Amino acid sequence: MPVVKMHLTAAAASLHAEACETGGKLPANVERVAHLVDDALREADREATTAARGQPPEDWASP
């Protein structure tokens, strides 16, 4: 997950820089992407309540 968060953080920084250059008036599609990136970062920071992959198959070799 750290790699995903790193890429999302880079995208957020890039979008922030673009917003600063345009005086805070981003095109609607770019603003939607910025919100999606923010949502993804918040989701990445949440603690997982269960394993996302579930249990391994019964015939899976034990370590």
Short mmCIF file of N, CA and C in Angstrom, two decimals:
data_model
loop_
_atom_site.label_atom_id
_atom_site.label_comp_id
_atom_site.label_asym_id
_atom_site.label_seq_id
_atom_site.Cartn_x
_atom_site.Cartn_y
_atom_site.Cartn_z
N MET A 1 0.80 -1.20 0.00
CA MET A 1 0.00 0.00 0.00
C MET A 1 0.85 1.27 0.00
N PRO A 2 2.05 1.27 0.57
CA PRO A 2 2.83 2.51 0.56
C PRO A 2 3.09 3.06 -0.84
N VAL A 3 3.26 2.19 -1.82
CA VAL A 3 3.52 2.67 -3.19
C VAL A 3 2.28 3.37 -3.74
N VAL A 4 1.12 2.81 -3.47
CA VAL A 4 -0.13 3.42 -3.94
C VAL A 4 -0.30 4.79 -3.29
N LYS A 5 -0.07 4.86 -1.98
CA LYS A 5 -0.20 6.15 -1.29
C LYS A 5 0.81 7.16 -1.82
N MET A 6 2.01 6.69 -2.16
CA MET A 6 3.03 7.59 -2.70
C MET A 6 2.56 8.19 -4.03
N HIS A 7 2.00 7.36 -4.90
CA HIS A 7 1.53 7.85 -6.19
C HIS A 7 0.33 8.78 -6.02
N LEU A 8 -0.58 8.44 -5.13
CA LEU A 8 -1.74 9.30 -4.88
C LEU A 8 -1.31 10.64 -4.30
N THR A 9 -0.32 10.61 -3.41
CA THR A 9 0.18 11.85 -2.82
C THR A 9 0.84 12.72 -3.88
N ALA A 10 1.57 12.11 -4.79
CA ALA A 10 2.19 12.87 -5.89
C ALA A 10 1.12 13.49 -6.78
N ALA A 11 0.06 12.73 -7.05
CA ALA A 11 -1.03 13.26 -7.87
C ALA A 11 -1.72 14.42 -7.15
N ALA A 12 -1.91 14.28 -5.84
CA ALA A 12 -2.55 15.35 -5.07
C ALA A 12 -1.69 16.61 -5.09
N ALA A 13 -0.38 16.45 -4.96
CA ALA A 13 0.52 17.61 -5.00
C ALA A 13 0.49 18.29 -6.36
N SER A 14 0.45 17.49 -7.41
CA SER A 14 0.39 18.03 -8.76
C SER A 14 -0.91 18.79 -8.99
N LEU A 15 -2.01 18.22 -8.53
CA LEU A 15 -3.31 18.89 -8.68
C LEU A 15 -3.35 20.18 -7.86
N HIS A 16 -2.74 20.16 -6.68
CA HIS A 16 -2.70 21.37 -5.85
C HIS A 16 -1.89 22.46 -6.55
N ALA A 17 -0.75 22.08 -7.14
CA ALA A 17 0.07 23.05 -7.86
C ALA A 17 -0.68 23.64 -9.04
N GLU A 18 -1.43 22.79 -9.74
CA GLU A 18 -2.21 23.29 -10.87
C GLU A 18 -3.30 24.24 -10.40
N ALA A 19 -3.91 23.93 -9.27
CA ALA A 19 -4.95 24.81 -8.72
C ALA A 19 -4.35 26.16 -8.33
N CYS A 20 -3.14 26.15 -7.78
CA CYS A 20 -2.48 27.40 -7.41
C CYS A 20 -2.17 28.24 -8.65
N GLU A 21 -1.75 27.58 -9.72
CA GLU A 21 -1.42 28.30 -10.96
C GLU A 21 -2.65 28.94 -11.59
N THR A 22 -3.80 28.30 -11.44
CA THR A 22 -5.01 28.81 -12.08
C THR A 22 -5.86 29.65 -11.14
N GLY A 23 -5.31 29.99 -9.99
CA GLY A 23 -6.06 30.80 -9.04
C GLY A 23 -7.22 30.04 -8.40
N GLY A 24 -7.12 28.74 -8.33
CA GLY A 24 -8.15 27.93 -7.69
C GLY A 24 -9.32 27.57 -8.58
N LYS A 25 -9.27 27.95 -9.85
CA LYS A 25 -10.38 27.65 -10.77
C LYS A 25 -9.96 26.54 -11.73
N LEU A 26 -10.17 25.31 -11.28
CA LEU A 26 -9.84 24.16 -12.11
C LEU A 26 -11.00 23.80 -13.02
N PRO A 27 -10.72 23.24 -14.18
CA PRO A 27 -11.81 22.72 -15.01
C PRO A 27 -12.57 21.65 -14.21
N ALA A 28 -13.83 21.46 -14.54
CA ALA A 28 -14.69 20.54 -13.79
C ALA A 28 -14.12 19.12 -13.75
N ASN A 29 -13.58 18.65 -14.88
CA ASN A 29 -13.06 17.28 -14.89
C ASN A 29 -11.83 17.13 -14.00
N VAL A 30 -10.99 18.14 -13.94
CA VAL A 30 -9.80 18.09 -13.08
C VAL A 30 -10.21 18.18 -11.61
N GLU A 31 -11.23 18.97 -11.33
CA GLU A 31 -11.73 19.06 -9.96
C GLU A 31 -12.30 17.73 -9.48
N ARG A 32 -13.00 17.03 -10.38
CA ARG A 32 -13.53 15.70 -10.03
C ARG A 32 -12.40 14.73 -9.74
N VAL A 33 -11.33 14.79 -10.54
CA VAL A 33 -10.17 13.92 -10.30
C VAL A 33 -9.54 14.26 -8.95
N ALA A 34 -9.45 15.53 -8.63
CA ALA A 34 -8.87 15.94 -7.34
C ALA A 34 -9.68 15.36 -6.18
N HIS A 35 -11.01 15.39 -6.30
CA HIS A 35 -11.86 14.82 -5.25
C HIS A 35 -11.67 13.31 -5.16
N LEU A 36 -11.54 12.65 -6.30
CA LEU A 36 -11.31 11.20 -6.29
C LEU A 36 -9.98 10.85 -5.63
N VAL A 37 -8.95 11.64 -5.91
CA VAL A 37 -7.64 11.40 -5.30
C VAL A 37 -7.73 11.61 -3.79
N ASP A 38 -8.41 12.67 -3.36
CA ASP A 38 -8.58 12.91 -1.92
C ASP A 38 -9.32 11.75 -1.26
N ASP A 39 -10.39 11.29 -1.90
CA ASP A 39 -11.15 10.15 -1.36
C ASP A 39 -10.29 8.90 -1.27
N ALA A 40 -9.49 8.66 -2.31
CA ALA A 40 -8.63 7.47 -2.32
C ALA A 40 -7.57 7.55 -1.21
N LEU A 41 -7.02 8.73 -0.97
CA LEU A 41 -6.04 8.88 0.11
C LEU A 41 -6.68 8.65 1.47
N ARG A 42 -7.89 9.17 1.66
CA ARG A 42 -8.60 8.93 2.92
C ARG A 42 -8.86 7.44 3.12
N GLU A 43 -9.29 6.78 2.05
CA GLU A 43 -9.56 5.34 2.12
C GLU A 43 -8.28 4.56 2.41
N ALA A 44 -7.18 4.97 1.82
CA ALA A 44 -5.91 4.27 2.04
C ALA A 44 -5.42 4.44 3.48
N ASP A 45 -5.81 5.52 4.14
CA ASP A 45 -5.39 5.76 5.52
C ASP A 45 -6.25 5.01 6.54
N ARG A 46 -7.41 4.52 6.11
CA ARG A 46 -8.27 3.79 7.04
C ARG A 46 -7.68 2.42 7.37
N GLU A 47 -7.96 1.96 8.56
CA GLU A 47 -7.53 0.62 8.97
C GLU A 47 -8.45 -0.41 8.33
N ALA A 48 -7.88 -1.45 7.80
CA ALA A 48 -8.67 -2.53 7.23
C ALA A 48 -9.27 -3.35 8.37
N THR A 49 -10.59 -3.58 8.30
CA THR A 49 -11.25 -4.34 9.36
C THR A 49 -11.13 -5.84 9.11
N THR A 50 -11.00 -6.23 7.86
CA THR A 50 -10.85 -7.64 7.52
C THR A 50 -9.82 -7.76 6.41
N ALA A 51 -9.32 -8.95 6.22
CA ALA A 51 -8.38 -9.19 5.12
C ALA A 51 -9.11 -9.03 3.80
N ALA A 52 -8.56 -8.25 2.92
CA ALA A 52 -9.21 -7.99 1.63
C ALA A 52 -9.23 -9.22 0.75
N ARG A 53 -8.26 -10.09 0.91
CA ARG A 53 -8.15 -11.26 0.04
C ARG A 53 -8.90 -12.47 0.58
N GLY A 54 -9.31 -12.44 1.83
CA GLY A 54 -10.00 -13.59 2.40
C GLY A 54 -9.02 -14.69 2.78
N GLN A 55 -9.56 -15.85 3.04
CA GLN A 55 -8.76 -16.99 3.46
C GLN A 55 -8.12 -17.67 2.25
N PRO A 56 -6.92 -18.23 2.43
CA PRO A 56 -6.30 -18.96 1.32
C PRO A 56 -7.05 -20.27 1.07
N PRO A 57 -6.96 -20.82 -0.12
CA PRO A 57 -7.62 -22.10 -0.41
C PRO A 57 -7.11 -23.20 0.52
N GLU A 58 -7.94 -24.21 0.74
CA GLU A 58 -7.57 -25.30 1.65
C GLU A 58 -6.33 -26.06 1.19
N ASP A 59 -6.16 -26.17 -0.14
CA ASP A 59 -5.01 -26.92 -0.64
C ASP A 59 -3.74 -26.07 -0.75
N TRP A 60 -3.78 -24.85 -0.25
CA TRP A 60 -2.63 -23.96 -0.28
C TRP A 60 -1.57 -24.51 0.68
N ALA A 61 -0.33 -24.55 0.24
CA ALA A 61 0.76 -25.07 1.07
C ALA A 61 0.99 -24.15 2.27
N SER A 62 1.14 -24.72 3.43
CA SER A 62 1.42 -23.94 4.64
C SER A 62 2.87 -23.50 4.63
N PRO A 63 3.13 -22.29 5.14
CA PRO A 63 4.52 -21.81 5.17
C PRO A 63 5.36 -22.55 6.17
#
